[in-house]
PDB file of N, CA and C in Angstrom:
ATOM      1  N   THR A   1      53.046  12.690-143.545  1.00 48.00           N
ATOM      2  CA  THR A   1      53.486  12.152-144.809  1.00 48.00           C
ATOM      3  C   THR A   1      53.077  13.114-145.912  1.00 48.00           C
ATOM      4  N   ALA A   2      53.951  13.361-146.870  1.00 50.00           N
ATOM      5  CA  ALA A   2      53.630  14.283-147.953  1.00 50.00           C
ATOM      6  C   ALA A   2      53.971  13.657-149.291  1.00 50.00           C
ATOM      7  N   SER A   3      53.119  13.890-150.266  1.00 49.00           N
ATOM      8  CA  SER A   3      53.384  13.534-151.652  1.00 49.00           C
ATOM      9  C   SER A   3      53.517  14.837-152.402  1.00 49.00           C
ATOM     10  N   SER A   4      54.230  14.837-153.499  1.00 49.00           N
ATOM     11  CA  SER A   4      54.369  16.096-154.227  1.00 49.00           C
ATOM     12  C   SER A   4      54.383  15.882-155.720  1.00 49.00           C
ATOM     13  N   LEU A   5      53.956  16.926-156.418  1.00 49.00           N
ATOM     14  CA  LEU A   5      54.067  17.003-157.861  1.00 49.00           C
ATOM     15  C   LEU A   5      54.901  18.239-158.153  1.00 49.00           C
ATOM     16  N   CYS A   6      55.832  18.149-159.061  1.00 49.00           N
ATOM     17  CA  CYS A   6      56.621  19.316-159.427  1.00 49.00           C
ATOM     18  C   CYS A   6      56.228  19.747-160.830  1.00 49.00           C
ATOM     19  N   PHE A   7      56.003  21.020-161.008  1.00 48.00           N
ATOM     20  CA  PHE A   7      55.663  21.538-162.321  1.00 48.00           C
ATOM     21  C   PHE A   7      56.058  22.996-162.417  1.00 48.00           C
ATOM     22  N   PRO A   8      56.151  23.506-163.641  1.00 51.00           N
ATOM     23  CA  PRO A   8      56.606  24.880-163.824  1.00 51.00           C
ATOM     24  C   PRO A   8      55.728  25.893-163.120  1.00 51.00           C
ATOM     25  N   ARG A   9      56.339  26.973-162.656  1.00 53.00           N
ATOM     26  CA  ARG A   9      55.633  28.007-161.917  1.00 53.00           C
ATOM     27  C   ARG A   9      54.790  28.890-162.820  1.00 53.00           C
ATOM     28  N   LYS A  10      55.305  29.249-163.985  1.00 51.00           N
ATOM     29  CA  LYS A  10      54.595  30.147-164.888  1.00 51.00           C
ATOM     30  C   LYS A  10      54.481  29.509-166.261  1.00 51.00           C
ATOM     31  N   ALA A  11      53.408  29.846-166.933  1.00 47.00           N
ATOM     32  CA  ALA A  11      53.234  29.418-168.318  1.00 47.00           C
ATOM     33  C   ALA A  11      53.291  30.666-169.179  1.00 47.00           C
ATOM     34  N   GLU A  12      54.138  30.639-170.183  1.00 47.00           N
ATOM     35  CA  GLU A  12      54.241  31.781-171.077  1.00 47.00           C
ATOM     36  C   GLU A  12      53.586  31.439-172.403  1.00 47.00           C
ATOM     37  N   ILE A  13      52.787  32.349-172.895  1.00 45.00           N
ATOM     38  CA  ILE A  13      52.191  32.195-174.212  1.00 45.00           C
ATOM     39  C   ILE A  13      52.723  33.326-175.077  1.00 45.00           C
ATOM     40  N   ARG A  14      53.357  32.969-176.157  1.00 48.00           N
ATOM     41  CA  ARG A  14      53.897  33.965-177.072  1.00 48.00           C
ATOM     42  C   ARG A  14      53.248  33.745-178.430  1.00 48.00           C
ATOM     43  N   PRO A  15      52.150  34.460-178.693  1.00 48.00           N
ATOM     44  CA  PRO A  15      51.447  34.275-179.962  1.00 48.00           C
ATOM     45  C   PRO A  15      52.341  34.552-181.156  1.00 48.00           C
ATOM     46  N   GLY A  16      52.085  33.816-182.210  1.00 49.00           N
ATOM     47  CA  GLY A  16      52.773  34.075-183.460  1.00 49.00           C
ATOM     48  C   GLY A  16      54.147  33.463-183.582  1.00 49.00           C
ATOM     49  N   GLU A  17      54.549  32.671-182.634  1.00 51.00           N
ATOM     50  CA  GLU A  17      55.877  32.068-182.726  1.00 51.00           C
ATOM     51  C   GLU A  17      55.860  30.769-183.514  1.00 51.00           C
ATOM     52  N   GLY A  18      54.696  30.375-183.976  1.00 51.00           N
ATOM     53  CA  GLY A  18      54.620  29.195-184.833  1.00 51.00           C
ATOM     54  C   GLY A  18      54.749  27.875-184.115  1.00 51.00           C
ATOM     55  N   SER A  19      54.536  27.855-182.825  1.00 51.00           N
ATOM     56  CA  SER A  19      54.650  26.616-182.066  1.00 51.00           C
ATOM     57  C   SER A  19      53.432  26.443-181.178  1.00 51.00           C
ATOM     58  N   SER A  20      52.949  25.220-181.085  1.00 51.00           N
ATOM     59  CA  SER A  20      51.827  24.945-180.187  1.00 51.00           C
ATOM     60  C   SER A  20      52.325  24.608-178.791  1.00 51.00           C
ATOM     61  N   ARG A  21      53.615  24.504-178.591  1.00 53.00           N
ATOM     62  CA  ARG A  21      54.162  24.111-177.283  1.00 53.00           C
ATOM     63  C   ARG A  21      53.687  24.995-176.133  1.00 53.00           C
ATOM     64  N   PRO A  22      53.691  26.342-176.251  1.00 53.00           N
ATOM     65  CA  PRO A  22      53.210  27.144-175.117  1.00 53.00           C
ATOM     66  C   PRO A  22      51.760  26.845-174.753  1.00 53.00           C
ATOM     67  N   VAL A  23      50.926  26.615-175.747  1.00 55.00           N
ATOM     68  CA  VAL A  23      49.522  26.306-175.480  1.00 55.00           C
ATOM     69  C   VAL A  23      49.408  24.951-174.803  1.00 55.00           C
ATOM     70  N   ILE A  24      50.160  23.986-175.270  1.00 56.00           N
ATOM     71  CA  ILE A  24      50.165  22.657-174.658  1.00 56.00           C
ATOM     72  C   ILE A  24      50.638  22.765-173.210  1.00 56.00           C
ATOM     73  N   HIS A  25      51.658  23.569-172.968  1.00 55.00           N
ATOM     74  CA  HIS A  25      52.191  23.731-171.616  1.00 55.00           C
ATOM     75  C   HIS A  25      51.113  24.256-170.669  1.00 55.00           C
ATOM     76  N   VAL A  26      50.319  25.218-171.110  1.00 60.00           N
ATOM     77  CA  VAL A  26      49.246  25.769-170.275  1.00 60.00           C
ATOM     78  C   VAL A  26      48.244  24.681-169.937  1.00 60.00           C
ATOM     79  N   HIS A  27      47.893  23.848-170.907  1.00 63.00           N
ATOM     80  CA  HIS A  27      46.947  22.757-170.647  1.00 63.00           C
ATOM     81  C   HIS A  27      47.535  21.720-169.703  1.00 63.00           C
ATOM     82  N   GLU A  28      48.812  21.430-169.843  1.00 76.00           N
ATOM     83  CA  GLU A  28      49.456  20.489-168.934  1.00 76.00           C
ATOM     84  C   GLU A  28      49.424  21.015-167.506  1.00 76.00           C
ATOM     85  N   LYS A  29      49.730  22.311-167.334  1.00 79.00           N
ATOM     86  CA  LYS A  29      49.735  22.908-166.002  1.00 79.00           C
ATOM     87  C   LYS A  29      48.329  22.916-165.411  1.00 79.00           C
ATOM     88  N   SER A  30      47.328  23.217-166.216  1.00 82.00           N
ATOM     89  CA  SER A  30      45.938  23.192-165.741  1.00 82.00           C
ATOM     90  C   SER A  30      45.550  21.786-165.304  1.00 82.00           C
ATOM     91  N   GLY A  31      45.968  20.801-166.092  1.00 84.00           N
ATOM     92  CA  GLY A  31      45.679  19.412-165.750  1.00 84.00           C
ATOM     93  C   GLY A  31      46.347  19.000-164.447  1.00 84.00           C
ATOM     94  N   LEU A  32      47.578  19.428-164.250  1.00 86.00           N
ATOM     95  CA  LEU A  32      48.272  19.105-163.008  1.00 86.00           C
ATOM     96  C   LEU A  32      47.605  19.773-161.807  1.00 86.00           C
ATOM     97  N   ASN A  33      47.177  21.013-161.981  1.00 86.00           N
ATOM     98  CA  ASN A  33      46.473  21.696-160.884  1.00 86.00           C
ATOM     99  C   ASN A  33      45.198  20.944-160.517  1.00 86.00           C
ATOM    100  N   MET A  34      44.443  20.521-161.526  1.00 89.00           N
ATOM    101  CA  MET A  34      43.196  19.789-161.277  1.00 89.00           C
ATOM    102  C   MET A  34      43.486  18.428-160.626  1.00 89.00           C
ATOM    103  N   LEU A  35      44.514  17.749-161.094  1.00 90.00           N
ATOM    104  CA  LEU A  35      44.900  16.469-160.509  1.00 90.00           C
ATOM    105  C   LEU A  35      45.273  16.643-159.037  1.00 90.00           C
ATOM    106  N   LEU A  36      46.042  17.672-158.745  1.00 92.00           N
ATOM    107  CA  LEU A  36      46.456  17.949-157.371  1.00 92.00           C
ATOM    108  C   LEU A  36      45.255  18.185-156.464  1.00 92.00           C
ATOM    109  N   LYS A  37      44.323  19.020-156.912  1.00 93.00           N
ATOM    110  CA  LYS A  37      43.119  19.311-156.117  1.00 93.00           C
ATOM    111  C   LYS A  37      42.281  18.045-155.915  1.00 93.00           C
ATOM    112  N   SER A  38      42.046  17.310-156.994  1.00 93.00           N
ATOM    113  CA  SER A  38      41.233  16.089-156.906  1.00 93.00           C
ATOM    114  C   SER A  38      41.871  15.044-156.007  1.00 93.00           C
ATOM    115  N   LEU A  39      43.176  14.869-156.159  1.00 93.00           N
ATOM    116  CA  LEU A  39      43.900  13.899-155.335  1.00 93.00           C
ATOM    117  C   LEU A  39      43.838  14.288-153.861  1.00 93.00           C
ATOM    118  N   ALA A  40      43.955  15.580-153.583  1.00 94.00           N
ATOM    119  CA  ALA A  40      43.889  16.046-152.191  1.00 94.00           C
ATOM    120  C   ALA A  40      42.516  15.779-151.592  1.00 94.00           C
ATOM    121  N   ILE A  41      41.457  16.009-152.359  1.00 94.00           N
ATOM    122  CA  ILE A  41      40.089  15.775-151.870  1.00 94.00           C
ATOM    123  C   ILE A  41      39.879  14.297-151.583  1.00 94.00           C
ATOM    124  N   GLU A  42      40.250  13.447-152.531  1.00 93.00           N
ATOM    125  CA  GLU A  42      40.068  12.002-152.344  1.00 93.00           C
ATOM    126  C   GLU A  42      40.941  11.469-151.213  1.00 93.00           C
ATOM    127  N   THR A  43      42.158  11.949-151.140  1.00 91.00           N
ATOM    128  CA  THR A  43      43.068  11.496-150.091  1.00 91.00           C
ATOM    129  C   THR A  43      42.539  11.881-148.713  1.00 91.00           C
ATOM    130  N   LYS A  44      42.036  13.100-148.594  1.00 92.00           N
ATOM    131  CA  LYS A  44      41.512  13.559-147.298  1.00 92.00           C
ATOM    132  C   LYS A  44      40.340  12.689-146.844  1.00 92.00           C
ATOM    133  N   ARG A  45      39.535  12.273-147.797  1.00 92.00           N
ATOM    134  CA  ARG A  45      38.377  11.430-147.477  1.00 92.00           C
ATOM    135  C   ARG A  45      38.819  10.049-146.993  1.00 92.00           C
ATOM    136  N   LEU A  46      39.829   9.495-147.630  1.00 92.00           N
ATOM    137  CA  LEU A  46      40.258   8.131-147.317  1.00 92.00           C
ATOM    138  C   LEU A  46      41.355   8.065-146.257  1.00 92.00           C
ATOM    139  N   ARG A  47      42.278   9.023-146.290  1.00 93.00           N
ATOM    140  CA  ARG A  47      43.426   9.044-145.366  1.00 93.00           C
ATOM    141  C   ARG A  47      43.685  10.484-144.929  1.00 93.00           C
ATOM    142  N   PRO A  48      42.894  11.017-144.006  1.00 92.00           N
ATOM    143  CA  PRO A  48      42.984  12.432-143.641  1.00 92.00           C
ATOM    144  C   PRO A  48      44.347  12.879-143.109  1.00 92.00           C
ATOM    145  N   GLU A  49      45.170  11.953-142.685  1.00 92.00           N
ATOM    146  CA  GLU A  49      46.483  12.332-142.157  1.00 92.00           C
ATOM    147  C   GLU A  49      47.501  12.628-143.258  1.00 92.00           C
ATOM    148  N   LEU A  50      47.193  12.250-144.504  1.00 93.00           N
ATOM    149  CA  LEU A  50      48.124  12.477-145.606  1.00 93.00           C
ATOM    150  C   LEU A  50      47.979  13.893-146.153  1.00 93.00           C
ATOM    151  N   ILE A  51      49.081  14.427-146.663  1.00 95.00           N
ATOM    152  CA  ILE A  51      49.117  15.754-147.272  1.00 95.00           C
ATOM    153  C   ILE A  51      49.541  15.590-148.727  1.00 95.00           C
ATOM    154  N   VAL A  52      48.776  16.177-149.621  1.00 94.00           N
ATOM    155  CA  VAL A  52      49.114  16.174-151.041  1.00 94.00           C
ATOM    156  C   VAL A  52      49.428  17.617-151.413  1.00 94.00           C
ATOM    157  N   ALA A  53      50.646  17.872-151.862  1.00 94.00           N
ATOM    158  CA  ALA A  53      51.037  19.234-152.210  1.00 94.00           C
ATOM    159  C   ALA A  53      51.908  19.234-153.455  1.00 94.00           C
ATOM    160  N   GLY A  54      51.751  20.259-154.249  1.00 93.00           N
ATOM    161  CA  GLY A  54      52.624  20.465-155.403  1.00 93.00           C
ATOM    162  C   GLY A  54      53.821  21.286-154.958  1.00 93.00           C
ATOM    163  N   LEU A  55      54.978  20.991-155.506  1.00 94.00           N
ATOM    164  CA  LEU A  55      56.201  21.706-155.142  1.00 94.00           C
ATOM    165  C   LEU A  55      56.906  22.206-156.393  1.00 94.00           C
ATOM    166  N   HIS A  56      57.392  23.437-156.336  1.00 94.00           N
ATOM    167  CA  HIS A  56      58.191  23.999-157.425  1.00 94.00           C
ATOM    168  C   HIS A  56      59.602  24.198-156.892  1.00 94.00           C
ATOM    169  N   PRO A  57      60.590  23.530-157.482  1.00 95.00           N
ATOM    170  CA  PRO A  57      61.952  23.577-156.937  1.00 95.00           C
ATOM    171  C   PRO A  57      62.737  24.839-157.281  1.00 95.00           C
ATOM    172  N   GLY A  58      62.144  25.761-158.024  1.00 94.00           N
ATOM    173  CA  GLY A  58      62.912  26.898-158.514  1.00 94.00           C
ATOM    174  C   GLY A  58      63.655  26.473-159.766  1.00 94.00           C
ATOM    175  N   THR A  59      64.608  27.265-160.194  1.00 93.00           N
ATOM    176  CA  THR A  59      65.387  26.907-161.382  1.00 93.00           C
ATOM    177  C   THR A  59      66.608  26.122-160.936  1.00 93.00           C
ATOM    178  N   VAL A  60      66.665  24.884-161.367  1.00 94.00           N
ATOM    179  CA  VAL A  60      67.756  23.988-160.995  1.00 94.00           C
ATOM    180  C   VAL A  60      68.716  23.906-162.172  1.00 94.00           C
ATOM    181  N   ASP A  61      69.982  24.110-161.904  1.00 94.00           N
ATOM    182  CA  ASP A  61      71.000  24.059-162.951  1.00 94.00           C
ATOM    183  C   ASP A  61      71.073  22.645-163.510  1.00 94.00           C
ATOM    184  N   SER A  62      70.633  22.507-164.741  1.00 91.00           N
ATOM    185  CA  SER A  62      70.617  21.201-165.403  1.00 91.00           C
ATOM    186  C   SER A  62      70.645  21.438-166.912  1.00 91.00           C
ATOM    187  N   PRO A  63      70.882  20.396-167.688  1.00 90.00           N
ATOM    188  CA  PRO A  63      70.844  20.579-169.141  1.00 90.00           C
ATOM    189  C   PRO A  63      69.496  21.150-169.625  1.00 90.00           C
ATOM    190  N   LEU A  64      68.419  20.788-168.959  1.00 87.00           N
ATOM    191  CA  LEU A  64      67.100  21.284-169.351  1.00 87.00           C
ATOM    192  C   LEU A  64      66.965  22.794-169.130  1.00 87.00           C
ATOM    193  N   SER A  65      67.540  23.309-168.045  1.00 87.00           N
ATOM    194  CA  SER A  65      67.387  24.732-167.718  1.00 87.00           C
ATOM    195  C   SER A  65      68.481  25.615-168.314  1.00 87.00           C
ATOM    196  N   ARG A  66      69.522  25.040-168.832  1.00 88.00           N
ATOM    197  CA  ARG A  66      70.652  25.858-169.308  1.00 88.00           C
ATOM    198  C   ARG A  66      70.258  26.907-170.343  1.00 88.00           C
ATOM    199  N   PRO A  67      69.361  26.612-171.288  1.00 87.00           N
ATOM    200  CA  PRO A  67      68.996  27.660-172.244  1.00 87.00           C
ATOM    201  C   PRO A  67      68.327  28.874-171.583  1.00 87.00           C
ATOM    202  N   PHE A  68      67.761  28.702-170.411  1.00 83.00           N
ATOM    203  CA  PHE A  68      67.041  29.771-169.734  1.00 83.00           C
ATOM    204  C   PHE A  68      67.813  30.368-168.564  1.00 83.00           C
ATOM    205  N   SER A  69      68.858  29.709-168.127  1.00 84.00           N
ATOM    206  CA  SER A  69      69.526  30.110-166.887  1.00 84.00           C
ATOM    207  C   SER A  69      70.227  31.464-166.986  1.00 84.00           C
ATOM    208  N   ARG A  70      70.501  31.951-168.187  1.00 86.00           N
ATOM    209  CA  ARG A  70      71.117  33.280-168.309  1.00 86.00           C
ATOM    210  C   ARG A  70      70.195  34.365-167.766  1.00 86.00           C
ATOM    211  N   ARG A  71      68.882  34.109-167.802  1.00 89.00           N
ATOM    212  CA  ARG A  71      67.908  35.097-167.328  1.00 89.00           C
ATOM    213  C   ARG A  71      67.610  34.963-165.842  1.00 89.00           C
ATOM    214  N   VAL A  72      68.231  34.023-165.173  1.00 91.00           N
ATOM    215  CA  VAL A  72      67.967  33.767-163.754  1.00 91.00           C
ATOM    216  C   VAL A  72      69.084  34.392-162.914  1.00 91.00           C
ATOM    217  N   ALA A  73      68.687  35.135-161.891  1.00 92.00           N
ATOM    218  CA  ALA A  73      69.682  35.723-160.987  1.00 92.00           C
ATOM    219  C   ALA A  73      70.510  34.607-160.354  1.00 92.00           C
ATOM    220  N   PRO A  74      71.813  34.795-160.212  1.00 91.00           N
ATOM    221  CA  PRO A  74      72.676  33.734-159.679  1.00 91.00           C
ATOM    222  C   PRO A  74      72.194  33.157-158.343  1.00 91.00           C
ATOM    223  N   GLU A  75      71.633  33.994-157.482  1.00 92.00           N
ATOM    224  CA  GLU A  75      71.160  33.498-156.178  1.00 92.00           C
ATOM    225  C   GLU A  75      69.871  32.691-156.294  1.00 92.00           C
ATOM    226  N   LYS A  76      69.264  32.672-157.475  1.00 93.00           N
ATOM    227  CA  LYS A  76      68.037  31.896-157.682  1.00 93.00           C
ATOM    228  C   LYS A  76      68.255  30.699-158.604  1.00 93.00           C
ATOM    229  N   LEU A  77      69.497  30.421-158.962  1.00 94.00           N
ATOM    230  CA  LEU A  77      69.842  29.249-159.762  1.00 94.00           C
ATOM    231  C   LEU A  77      70.475  28.238-158.815  1.00 94.00           C
ATOM    232  N   PHE A  78      69.781  27.127-158.601  1.00 96.00           N
ATOM    233  CA  PHE A  78      70.189  26.164-157.574  1.00 96.00           C
ATOM    234  C   PHE A  78      70.804  24.914-158.177  1.00 96.00           C
ATOM    235  N   ASN A  79      71.754  24.340-157.444  1.00 95.00           N
ATOM    236  CA  ASN A  79      72.228  23.013-157.832  1.00 95.00           C
ATOM    237  C   ASN A  79      71.226  21.992-157.276  1.00 95.00           C
ATOM    238  N   ARG A  80      71.381  20.746-157.637  1.00 95.00           N
ATOM    239  CA  ARG A  80      70.402  19.720-157.228  1.00 95.00           C
ATOM    240  C   ARG A  80      70.297  19.578-155.719  1.00 95.00           C
ATOM    241  N   GLU A  81      71.430  19.647-155.042  1.00 97.00           N
ATOM    242  CA  GLU A  81      71.419  19.492-153.589  1.00 97.00           C
ATOM    243  C   GLU A  81      70.679  20.646-152.912  1.00 97.00           C
ATOM    244  N   GLN A  82      70.908  21.860-153.386  1.00 97.00           N
ATOM    245  CA  GLN A  82      70.202  23.020-152.828  1.00 97.00           C
ATOM    246  C   GLN A  82      68.702  22.890-153.054  1.00 97.00           C
ATOM    247  N   ALA A  83      68.325  22.505-154.260  1.00 96.00           N
ATOM    248  CA  ALA A  83      66.902  22.369-154.579  1.00 96.00           C
ATOM    249  C   ALA A  83      66.245  21.323-153.683  1.00 96.00           C
ATOM    250  N   ALA A  84      66.907  20.191-153.507  1.00 97.00           N
ATOM    251  CA  ALA A  84      66.355  19.137-152.648  1.00 97.00           C
ATOM    252  C   ALA A  84      66.234  19.623-151.206  1.00 97.00           C
ATOM    253  N   ASP A  85      67.234  20.341-150.726  1.00 97.00           N
ATOM    254  CA  ASP A  85      67.207  20.873-149.362  1.00 97.00           C
ATOM    255  C   ASP A  85      66.047  21.852-149.188  1.00 97.00           C
ATOM    256  N   HIS A  86      65.863  22.743-150.144  1.00 97.00           N
ATOM    257  CA  HIS A  86      64.747  23.700-150.070  1.00 97.00           C
ATOM    258  C   HIS A  86      63.404  22.971-150.010  1.00 97.00           C
ATOM    259  N   LEU A  87      63.234  21.972-150.881  1.00 97.00           N
ATOM    260  CA  LEU A  87      61.957  21.259-150.922  1.00 97.00           C
ATOM    261  C   LEU A  87      61.705  20.472-149.639  1.00 97.00           C
ATOM    262  N   LEU A  88      62.739  19.890-149.067  1.00 97.00           N
ATOM    263  CA  LEU A  88      62.570  19.179-147.794  1.00 97.00           C
ATOM    264  C   LEU A  88      62.135  20.129-146.685  1.00 97.00           C
ATOM    265  N   LYS A  89      62.688  21.334-146.669  1.00 97.00           N
ATOM    266  CA  LYS A  89      62.279  22.326-145.669  1.00 97.00           C
ATOM    267  C   LYS A  89      60.807  22.682-145.833  1.00 97.00           C
ATOM    268  N   VAL A  90      60.366  22.826-147.070  1.00 97.00           N
ATOM    269  CA  VAL A  90      58.952  23.137-147.323  1.00 97.00           C
ATOM    270  C   VAL A  90      58.074  21.970-146.869  1.00 97.00           C
ATOM    271  N   VAL A  91      58.436  20.760-147.262  1.00 96.00           N
ATOM    272  CA  VAL A  91      57.648  19.579-146.896  1.00 96.00           C
ATOM    273  C   VAL A  91      57.532  19.466-145.375  1.00 96.00           C
ATOM    274  N   ASN A  92      58.575  19.793-144.669  1.00 97.00           N
ATOM    275  CA  ASN A  92      58.572  19.654-143.206  1.00 97.00           C
ATOM    276  C   ASN A  92      57.683  20.658-142.487  1.00 97.00           C
ATOM    277  N   ILE A  93      57.250  21.724-143.157  1.00 96.00           N
ATOM    278  CA  ILE A  93      56.355  22.686-142.504  1.00 96.00           C
ATOM    279  C   ILE A  93      54.896  22.520-142.928  1.00 96.00           C
ATOM    280  N   LEU A  94      54.635  21.603-143.856  1.00 96.00           N
ATOM    281  CA  LEU A  94      53.265  21.412-144.327  1.00 96.00           C
ATOM    282  C   LEU A  94      52.413  20.690-143.297  1.00 96.00           C
ATOM    283  N   ASN A  95      51.130  21.050-143.275  1.00 95.00           N
ATOM    284  CA  ASN A  95      50.157  20.318-142.470  1.00 95.00           C
ATOM    285  C   ASN A  95      48.912  20.099-143.319  1.00 95.00           C
ATOM    286  N   SER A  96      47.891  19.476-142.747  1.00 92.00           N
ATOM    287  CA  SER A  96      46.714  19.102-143.537  1.00 92.00           C
ATOM    288  C   SER A  96      46.000  20.306-144.154  1.00 92.00           C
ATOM    289  N   ASP A  97      46.162  21.496-143.585  1.00 93.00           N
ATOM    290  CA  ASP A  97      45.561  22.692-144.179  1.00 93.00           C
ATOM    291  C   ASP A  97      46.198  23.056-145.518  1.00 93.00           C
ATOM    292  N   HIS A  98      47.393  22.556-145.780  1.00 95.00           N
ATOM    293  CA  HIS A  98      48.116  22.860-147.018  1.00 95.00           C
ATOM    294  C   HIS A  98      47.773  21.892-148.148  1.00 95.00           C
ATOM    295  N   SER A  99      47.075  20.826-147.855  1.00 95.00           N
ATOM    296  CA  SER A  99      46.789  19.807-148.859  1.00 95.00           C
ATOM    297  C   SER A  99      45.998  20.406-150.019  1.00 95.00           C
ATOM    298  N   GLY A 100      46.391  20.034-151.237  1.00 94.00           N
ATOM    299  CA  GLY A 100      45.725  20.520-152.436  1.00 94.00           C
ATOM    300  C   GLY A 100      46.293  21.829-152.961  1.00 94.00           C
ATOM    301  N   ARG A 101      47.333  22.329-152.313  1.00 94.00           N
ATOM    302  CA  ARG A 101      47.922  23.603-152.723  1.00 94.00           C
ATOM    303  C   ARG A 101      49.344  23.382-153.239  1.00 94.00           C
ATOM    304  N   THR A 102      49.897  24.407-153.853  1.00 94.00           N
ATOM    305  CA  THR A 102      51.225  24.315-154.455  1.00 94.00           C
ATOM    306  C   THR A 102      52.145  25.360-153.836  1.00 94.00           C
ATOM    307  N   PHE A 103      53.396  24.962-153.603  1.00 96.00           N
ATOM    308  CA  PHE A 103      54.347  25.825-152.927  1.00 96.00           C
ATOM    309  C   PHE A 103      55.662  25.901-153.681  1.00 96.00           C
ATOM    310  N   ALA A 104      56.268  27.077-153.621  1.00 96.00           N
ATOM    311  CA  ALA A 104      57.577  27.297-154.234  1.00 96.00           C
ATOM    312  C   ALA A 104      58.679  26.820-153.293  1.00 96.00           C
ATOM    313  N   TRP A 105      59.868  26.791-153.799  1.00 96.00           N
ATOM    314  CA  TRP A 105      61.048  26.335-153.058  1.00 96.00           C
ATOM    315  C   TRP A 105      61.242  27.110-151.753  1.00 96.00           C
ATOM    316  N   ASP A 106      60.759  28.347-151.693  1.00 96.00           N
ATOM    317  CA  ASP A 106      60.944  29.170-150.495  1.00 96.00           C
ATOM    318  C   ASP A 106      59.765  29.109-149.534  1.00 96.00           C
ATOM    319  N   GLY A 107      58.788  28.239-149.829  1.00 97.00           N
ATOM    320  CA  GLY A 107      57.627  28.076-148.960  1.00 97.00           C
ATOM    321  C   GLY A 107      56.458  28.967-149.312  1.00 97.00           C
ATOM    322  N   SER A 108      56.628  29.874-150.256  1.00 96.00           N
ATOM    323  CA  SER A 108      55.509  30.735-150.645  1.00 96.00           C
ATOM    324  C   SER A 108      54.506  29.940-151.473  1.00 96.00           C
ATOM    325  N   GLU A 109      53.235  30.264-151.301  1.00 95.00           N
ATOM    326  CA  GLU A 109      52.198  29.548-152.037  1.00 95.00           C
ATOM    327  C   GLU A 109      52.115  30.070-153.464  1.00 95.00           C
ATOM    328  N   ILE A 110      51.934  29.148-154.395  1.00 92.00           N
ATOM    329  CA  ILE A 110      51.779  29.496-155.807  1.00 92.00           C
ATOM    330  C   ILE A 110      50.304  29.326-156.148  1.00 92.00           C
ATOM    331  N   ALA A 111      49.695  30.380-156.612  1.00 87.00           N
ATOM    332  CA  ALA A 111      48.274  30.320-156.992  1.00 87.00           C
ATOM    333  C   ALA A 111      48.114  29.436-158.232  1.00 87.00           C
ATOM    334  N   PRO A 112      46.992  28.697-158.297  1.00 80.00           N
ATOM    335  CA  PRO A 112      46.779  27.837-159.473  1.00 80.00           C
ATOM    336  C   PRO A 112      46.664  28.630-160.763  1.00 80.00           C
TER     337      PRO A 112
END
């Protein structure tokens, strides 16, 4: 059994742009990483057969990603069905050694 959290792969900080959003984004990502690790530790103690993993679906073509999709290579811009298929493949290869870690759509591990 696997649970997952999805969150952005990279946080960009662009000083001087007059917005606190990039800084907030970094804190949100740090909080999610800590939540993932803590949840994995507690889950392992109570239900060792469960796997807690973070998943990044890649760039999914949606209204949210459209402003950024021009910078994404066409082979890395996924529709919803492709993204779901990729994530299911990743979930199906996870085992208890993967708990508390985060993985990209292609199965590669994403460092916290």
